[in-house]
Coordinates of C-alpha atoms in Angstrom, one line a residue:
M679 CA 124.1 105.2 -105.2
H680 CA 125.0 108.8 -106.1
V681 CA 122.4 111.1 -107.7
L682 CA 122.8 114.8 -108.7
F683 CA 119.6 116.8 -108.6
D684 CA 119.5 120.1 -110.6
I685 CA 116.7 122.4 -109.4
G686 CA 115.6 125.6 -111.2
H687 CA 112.1 126.3 -109.8
P688 CA 110.7 126.3 -106.2
A689 CA 108.1 123.7 -107.1
H690 CA 111.0 121.3 -108.0
V691 CA 112.5 121.6 -104.5
H692 CA 109.3 120.0 -103.4
L693 CA 109.3 117.5 -106.4
F694 CA 112.6 116.1 -105.3
R695 CA 113.0 116.8 -101.6
N696 CA 111.3 113.6 -100.3
V697 CA 113.2 111.4 -102.7
A698 CA 116.5 113.1 -101.8
Q699 CA 115.8 112.9 -98.1
R700 CA 114.9 109.2 -98.3
M701 CA 118.0 108.5 -100.3
R702 CA 120.3 110.3 -97.8
A703 CA 118.6 108.5 -94.9
R704 CA 119.5 105.1 -96.4
G705 CA 123.1 106.1 -97.1
D706 CA 123.0 107.2 -100.7
K707 CA 125.0 110.3 -101.8
I708 CA 123.1 113.4 -103.0
T709 CA 124.4 116.4 -104.8
V710 CA 122.1 119.4 -105.4
T711 CA 122.7 122.2 -107.8
I712 CA 120.3 125.2 -108.2
R713 CA 119.4 128.2 -110.2
D714 CA 119.5 130.8 -107.5
R715 CA 116.0 132.4 -107.3
G716 CA 116.3 133.3 -103.6
I717 CA 113.4 131.1 -102.5
I718 CA 115.0 127.9 -103.7
G719 CA 117.9 128.1 -101.4
G720 CA 115.7 129.1 -98.5
L721 CA 113.5 126.1 -99.1
L722 CA 116.5 123.7 -99.3
D723 CA 117.9 125.2 -96.1
H724 CA 114.5 124.5 -94.4
Y725 CA 114.5 120.9 -95.5
G726 CA 118.2 120.4 -94.6
L727 CA 119.5 119.7 -98.1
P728 CA 122.9 121.2 -98.9
Y729 CA 123.2 122.7 -102.4
I730 CA 125.6 124.4 -104.9
V731 CA 124.5 127.6 -106.6
A732 CA 125.1 127.0 -110.3
S733 CA 123.6 130.2 -111.8
K734 CA 121.5 133.3 -111.2
P735 CA 118.5 134.2 -113.4
R736 CA 118.9 136.5 -116.4
R737 CA 116.3 138.1 -118.7
G738 CA 115.7 137.7 -122.4
L739 CA 116.9 135.1 -124.9
V740 CA 120.5 136.3 -124.9
G741 CA 120.5 136.4 -121.1
N742 CA 119.0 132.9 -120.9
A743 CA 121.6 131.6 -123.3
I744 CA 124.4 133.1 -121.2
E745 CA 122.9 131.7 -118.0
L746 CA 122.5 128.2 -119.6
A747 CA 126.2 128.2 -120.5
I748 CA 127.2 129.2 -116.9
H749 CA 124.8 126.7 -115.4
N750 CA 126.0 123.9 -117.6
W751 CA 129.6 124.7 -116.5
Q752 CA 128.8 124.8 -112.8
V753 CA 126.8 121.5 -112.9
L754 CA 129.7 119.9 -114.8
K755 CA 132.1 121.1 -112.1
A756 CA 129.8 119.6 -109.4
A757 CA 129.5 116.3 -111.3
L758 CA 133.1 115.7 -112.3
P759 CA 134.7 114.7 -109.0
D760 CA 132.5 111.7 -108.3
R761 CA 130.6 111.3 -111.6
P762 CA 127.1 110.5 -110.2
D763 CA 125.2 107.4 -111.2
F764 CA 122.3 109.6 -112.4
L765 CA 121.8 113.3 -113.1
V766 CA 118.1 114.2 -112.5
G767 CA 116.1 117.3 -113.0
T768 CA 113.6 119.3 -115.0
S769 CA 116.5 121.2 -116.6
V770 CA 118.4 121.4 -119.8
S771 CA 121.7 121.0 -117.9
V772 CA 121.3 117.5 -116.6
A773 CA 120.9 116.3 -120.2
H774 CA 123.9 118.3 -121.5
V775 CA 126.2 117.5 -118.6
G776 CA 125.2 113.8 -118.5
R777 CA 126.1 113.4 -122.2
I778 CA 129.5 115.1 -121.6
I779 CA 130.5 112.9 -118.7
G780 CA 128.9 109.8 -120.0
R781 CA 126.4 109.3 -117.2
P782 CA 122.6 108.7 -117.5
S783 CA 120.4 111.8 -117.4
I784 CA 116.8 111.6 -116.3
V785 CA 114.7 114.7 -117.3
L786 CA 111.3 115.1 -115.7
N787 CA 108.7 117.3 -117.5
E788 CA 105.0 117.9 -116.7
D789 CA 104.4 120.2 -119.7
D790 CA 103.3 119.0 -123.2
A791 CA 106.2 119.2 -125.6
D792 CA 104.4 121.6 -127.9
Y793 CA 103.8 123.9 -124.9
V794 CA 107.5 124.3 -124.2
P795 CA 109.0 123.6 -127.6
L796 CA 112.4 125.3 -127.0
F797 CA 113.0 123.3 -123.9
T798 CA 112.2 120.0 -125.5
K799 CA 114.3 120.8 -128.6
I800 CA 117.5 121.6 -126.6
T801 CA 116.9 118.9 -123.9
Y802 CA 115.2 115.8 -125.1
P803 CA 117.8 114.8 -127.7
F804 CA 120.5 114.7 -125.1
A805 CA 118.6 113.0 -122.3
N806 CA 118.8 109.2 -121.6
R807 CA 115.3 109.2 -120.2
V808 CA 112.4 111.6 -120.4
V809 CA 109.9 111.1 -117.6
I810 CA 106.4 112.5 -118.1
P811 CA 102.8 111.9 -117.0
A812 CA 101.0 109.5 -119.2
V813 CA 98.3 112.0 -120.0
L814 CA 100.6 114.3 -122.0
R815 CA 100.0 114.4 -125.7
D816 CA 103.7 113.9 -126.4
K817 CA 104.9 111.2 -128.8
K818 CA 105.8 108.2 -126.6
T819 CA 109.2 107.1 -128.0
A820 CA 111.5 104.4 -126.6
K821 CA 113.3 107.2 -124.6
V822 CA 110.1 108.2 -122.8
R823 CA 109.0 106.7 -119.5
T824 CA 105.5 107.6 -118.4
H825 CA 103.8 107.5 -115.0
D826 CA 100.2 107.8 -113.8
S827 CA 100.8 110.7 -111.5
Y828 CA 101.6 114.4 -111.3
H829 CA 104.7 116.1 -110.0
E830 CA 102.7 117.7 -107.2
L831 CA 101.9 114.2 -105.8
A832 CA 105.5 113.7 -105.0
Y833 CA 104.9 116.1 -102.1
L834 CA 101.1 116.6 -101.6
H835 CA 100.2 112.9 -101.6
P836 CA 98.8 112.0 -98.1
N837 CA 101.8 109.7 -97.6
H838 CA 103.9 112.8 -97.4
F839 CA 101.7 115.8 -96.4
K840 CA 99.3 116.3 -93.6
P841 CA 98.1 120.0 -93.5
D842 CA 98.6 121.8 -90.2
P843 CA 95.5 123.9 -89.3
E844 CA 97.5 126.0 -86.8
V845 CA 99.7 127.4 -89.6
V846 CA 96.9 129.8 -90.6
R847 CA 97.7 131.8 -87.4
L848 CA 100.7 133.2 -89.4
L849 CA 98.1 135.2 -91.4
G850 CA 96.7 136.7 -88.2
I851 CA 93.5 134.6 -88.4
E852 CA 92.1 131.7 -86.4
P853 CA 91.8 128.1 -87.6
R854 CA 88.4 127.6 -89.4
E855 CA 88.2 131.3 -90.2
P856 CA 87.4 131.6 -93.9
Y857 CA 90.0 133.1 -96.3
F858 CA 90.8 133.1 -99.9
I859 CA 94.1 133.2 -101.8
V860 CA 94.8 135.0 -105.0
R861 CA 98.1 133.9 -106.7
L862 CA 99.7 136.2 -109.2
V863 CA 102.8 135.1 -111.3
S864 CA 105.2 137.3 -113.2
L865 CA 105.0 135.4 -116.6
T866 CA 108.7 136.0 -117.4
A867 CA 109.8 132.5 -118.5
H868 CA 110.8 132.1 -122.1
H869 CA 107.6 130.2 -122.9
D870 CA 105.5 133.0 -121.2
A871 CA 106.3 135.6 -124.0
G872 CA 103.1 137.2 -125.1
E873 CA 101.0 135.5 -122.5
S874 CA 98.6 137.2 -120.0
G875 CA 97.0 136.5 -116.7
L876 CA 94.9 138.4 -114.1
S877 CA 95.0 142.2 -114.4
E878 CA 95.0 144.6 -111.4
A879 CA 91.5 145.7 -112.2
Q880 CA 90.3 142.1 -112.3
V881 CA 92.0 141.3 -108.9
L882 CA 90.2 144.4 -107.4
R883 CA 86.9 143.0 -108.6
L884 CA 87.6 139.6 -107.1
I885 CA 88.5 141.2 -103.8
A886 CA 85.2 143.1 -103.8
L887 CA 83.3 139.8 -104.4
L888 CA 85.2 137.7 -101.9
E889 CA 85.7 140.1 -98.9
P890 CA 82.2 139.8 -97.6
H891 CA 82.8 136.1 -97.2
G892 CA 86.3 136.1 -95.6
R893 CA 89.8 137.5 -95.6
V894 CA 91.6 137.8 -99.0
F895 CA 95.4 137.3 -99.3
I896 CA 97.5 137.9 -102.4
N897 CA 100.5 135.7 -103.0
A898 CA 102.6 137.2 -105.8
E899 CA 105.8 136.0 -107.5
S900 CA 107.1 139.5 -107.9
S901 CA 106.1 143.0 -106.5
I902 CA 102.4 143.8 -105.7
A903 CA 100.8 146.9 -107.1
P904 CA 100.4 149.7 -104.4
R905 CA 96.6 149.4 -104.3
L906 CA 97.0 145.7 -103.4
Q907 CA 99.8 145.9 -100.9
S908 CA 97.5 145.6 -97.9
Y909 CA 96.4 142.1 -99.1
A910 CA 99.9 140.7 -99.4
L911 CA 100.3 137.2 -97.9
K912 CA 103.2 137.4 -95.5
A913 CA 104.3 133.9 -94.4
P914 CA 107.4 131.7 -94.9
P915 CA 107.4 129.9 -98.3
E916 CA 107.5 126.5 -96.6
S917 CA 104.1 127.2 -95.1
M918 CA 102.4 127.8 -98.4
H919 CA 100.9 124.3 -98.8
D920 CA 99.4 124.3 -95.3
L921 CA 97.8 127.7 -96.1
L922 CA 96.6 126.5 -99.5
A923 CA 95.0 123.4 -98.0
H924 CA 92.7 125.4 -95.7
A925 CA 91.8 128.2 -98.1
K926 CA 88.2 128.4 -99.2
I927 CA 89.1 129.1 -102.9
L928 CA 92.3 129.7 -104.9
I929 CA 92.1 132.1 -107.8
S930 CA 95.3 132.2 -109.8
D931 CA 97.1 132.8 -113.0
S932 CA 99.7 130.2 -111.9
Q933 CA 99.8 126.7 -113.4
T934 CA 101.6 125.0 -110.5
M935 CA 99.6 126.5 -107.7
T936 CA 96.4 125.7 -109.5
M937 CA 97.4 122.0 -109.6
E938 CA 98.5 122.1 -106.0
A939 CA 95.2 123.5 -104.8
A940 CA 93.2 121.0 -106.9
L941 CA 95.1 118.1 -105.5
L942 CA 94.5 119.3 -102.0
G943 CA 90.8 119.3 -102.8
R944 CA 90.4 123.1 -102.8
P945 CA 88.5 124.9 -105.6
A946 CA 91.2 125.8 -108.0
I947 CA 90.2 128.6 -110.5
R948 CA 92.8 129.6 -113.1
C949 CA 92.7 132.7 -115.4
N950 CA 95.4 133.0 -118.0
S951 CA 96.0 132.6 -121.7
F952 CA 97.5 129.1 -121.3
V953 CA 94.0 127.6 -120.5
G954 CA 93.3 124.7 -122.8
R955 CA 96.9 124.0 -123.7
C956 CA 98.2 122.0 -120.7
S957 CA 97.1 118.3 -120.6
V958 CA 97.7 117.7 -116.9
I959 CA 95.5 120.7 -115.8
A960 CA 93.0 119.8 -118.5
E961 CA 92.7 116.3 -116.8
L962 CA 92.1 117.9 -113.4
E963 CA 89.4 120.1 -115.0
Q964 CA 87.7 117.6 -117.2
R965 CA 88.2 114.1 -115.7
Y966 CA 88.2 115.1 -112.0
Q967 CA 86.4 118.5 -111.9
L968 CA 88.8 119.9 -109.3
A969 CA 90.0 122.8 -111.4
W970 CA 88.3 125.4 -113.6
G971 CA 90.1 127.4 -116.4
F972 CA 89.2 130.7 -118.0
Q973 CA 90.9 132.9 -120.6
P974 CA 91.4 136.5 -119.4
Q975 CA 88.6 137.7 -121.7
E976 CA 86.3 135.2 -120.0
F977 CA 86.6 136.9 -116.7
E978 CA 82.8 137.5 -116.3
K979 CA 82.3 133.7 -116.5
L980 CA 84.9 133.3 -113.8
M981 CA 83.1 135.8 -111.5
T982 CA 79.8 133.9 -112.1
L983 CA 81.5 130.6 -111.1
V984 CA 83.0 132.1 -107.9
S985 CA 79.6 133.6 -106.9
G986 CA 78.0 130.2 -107.3
M987 CA 80.7 128.5 -105.3
L988 CA 80.3 131.0 -102.4
A989 CA 76.6 130.1 -102.3
D990 CA 77.0 126.3 -102.6
P991 CA 76.9 124.4 -99.2
G992 CA 77.6 121.1 -100.9
L993 CA 80.9 122.2 -102.5
E994 CA 83.2 120.9 -99.7
P995 CA 81.9 117.2 -99.6
T996 CA 81.8 117.1 -103.4
L997 CA 85.4 118.2 -103.7
T998 CA 86.4 115.7 -101.0
Q999 CA 84.9 112.9 -103.1
R1000 CA 86.6 114.1 -106.3
R1001 CA 90.0 114.3 -104.6
A1002 CA 89.6 110.8 -103.3
K1003 CA 89.1 109.6 -106.9
V1004 CA 92.4 111.2 -107.9
L1005 CA 94.3 109.7 -105.1
A1006 CA 92.8 106.2 -105.9
E1007 CA 93.9 106.5 -109.5
K1008 CA 97.2 108.2 -109.3
A1009 CA 100.6 107.0 -107.9
D1010 CA 102.7 108.4 -105.1
L1011 CA 105.4 109.9 -107.4
T1012 CA 108.1 109.8 -104.7
E1013 CA 107.7 106.1 -104.3
W1014 CA 107.6 105.6 -108.0
L1015 CA 110.8 107.6 -108.6
L1016 CA 112.7 105.7 -105.8
E1017 CA 111.7 102.4 -107.4
Q1018 CA 112.9 103.6 -110.8
F1019 CA 116.3 104.7 -109.3
D1020 CA 116.7 101.3 -107.7
R1021 CA 116.0 99.6 -111.0
G1022 CA 118.5 101.9 -112.8
F1023 CA 115.6 103.3 -114.9
A1024 CA 116.1 100.2 -117.1

């Protein structure tokens, strides 16, 4: 079997890496194309997966349109020599190129269609299969294949991930020493226009609340404000999940890292204007009570919650039980995807 994976976000390296490595180990052929965001290539190098750079990020609607044309062309060039059995990704390009070369395209998405309307409008009509979590509020057409899992369980399921407590030494601290992670994203994707997350002033208030209880580290997608530089988390990207697994609390305006922390059984507190609009995170908040979401104007409620968590000695065993419930009810997505490939996504 030959599968082309198109990757445009660091989280999607993790989504597909176990599948790709398992397929290569059993003799299948793998082609990987990427949107060059720096960290993506570094992660693929770390996991020993060769790749082809198809495009580099551009800003604005016009820039995105130009980049999409370039990316489509480069994915087409990568696919033409051997015409893979499947083109797989979370991208527009696998659907477009698959249609051009007459090969099946499998598009994975974890966002509700009305949350990323532009993506769904230019992708779904061309895809052969749209693969989504069953919890999404999308219309379930004949094209849609659902799973009872999350993208993050393709790499954070215990079948694939065992946190290493020694990795925290990269932060200059000892195992079991308490620390907190604040994750800040740049909100520059097309669907982020007009959205907001944590402000610098709010982050400074969080630091003042957390520091008496442990070290505070800031993991930022782009540059960190000068007043926050001393808190910058300096560690290789591939160590992030180990570090997250041992943090006392994550406070973030990132959707992905909120889900990762929750599925690792860490208190995952999110503050951005997307709260209430993402079905997968809402399920972690409401059904499993592993995540908590606040709009930016609800920051005082967030501070009250964090204060309560810092004083709660029963938080750890409670979260361990809640995580066990998730793992009992949700599938290992890597195994599910491999089974679907072998069945031809029929």
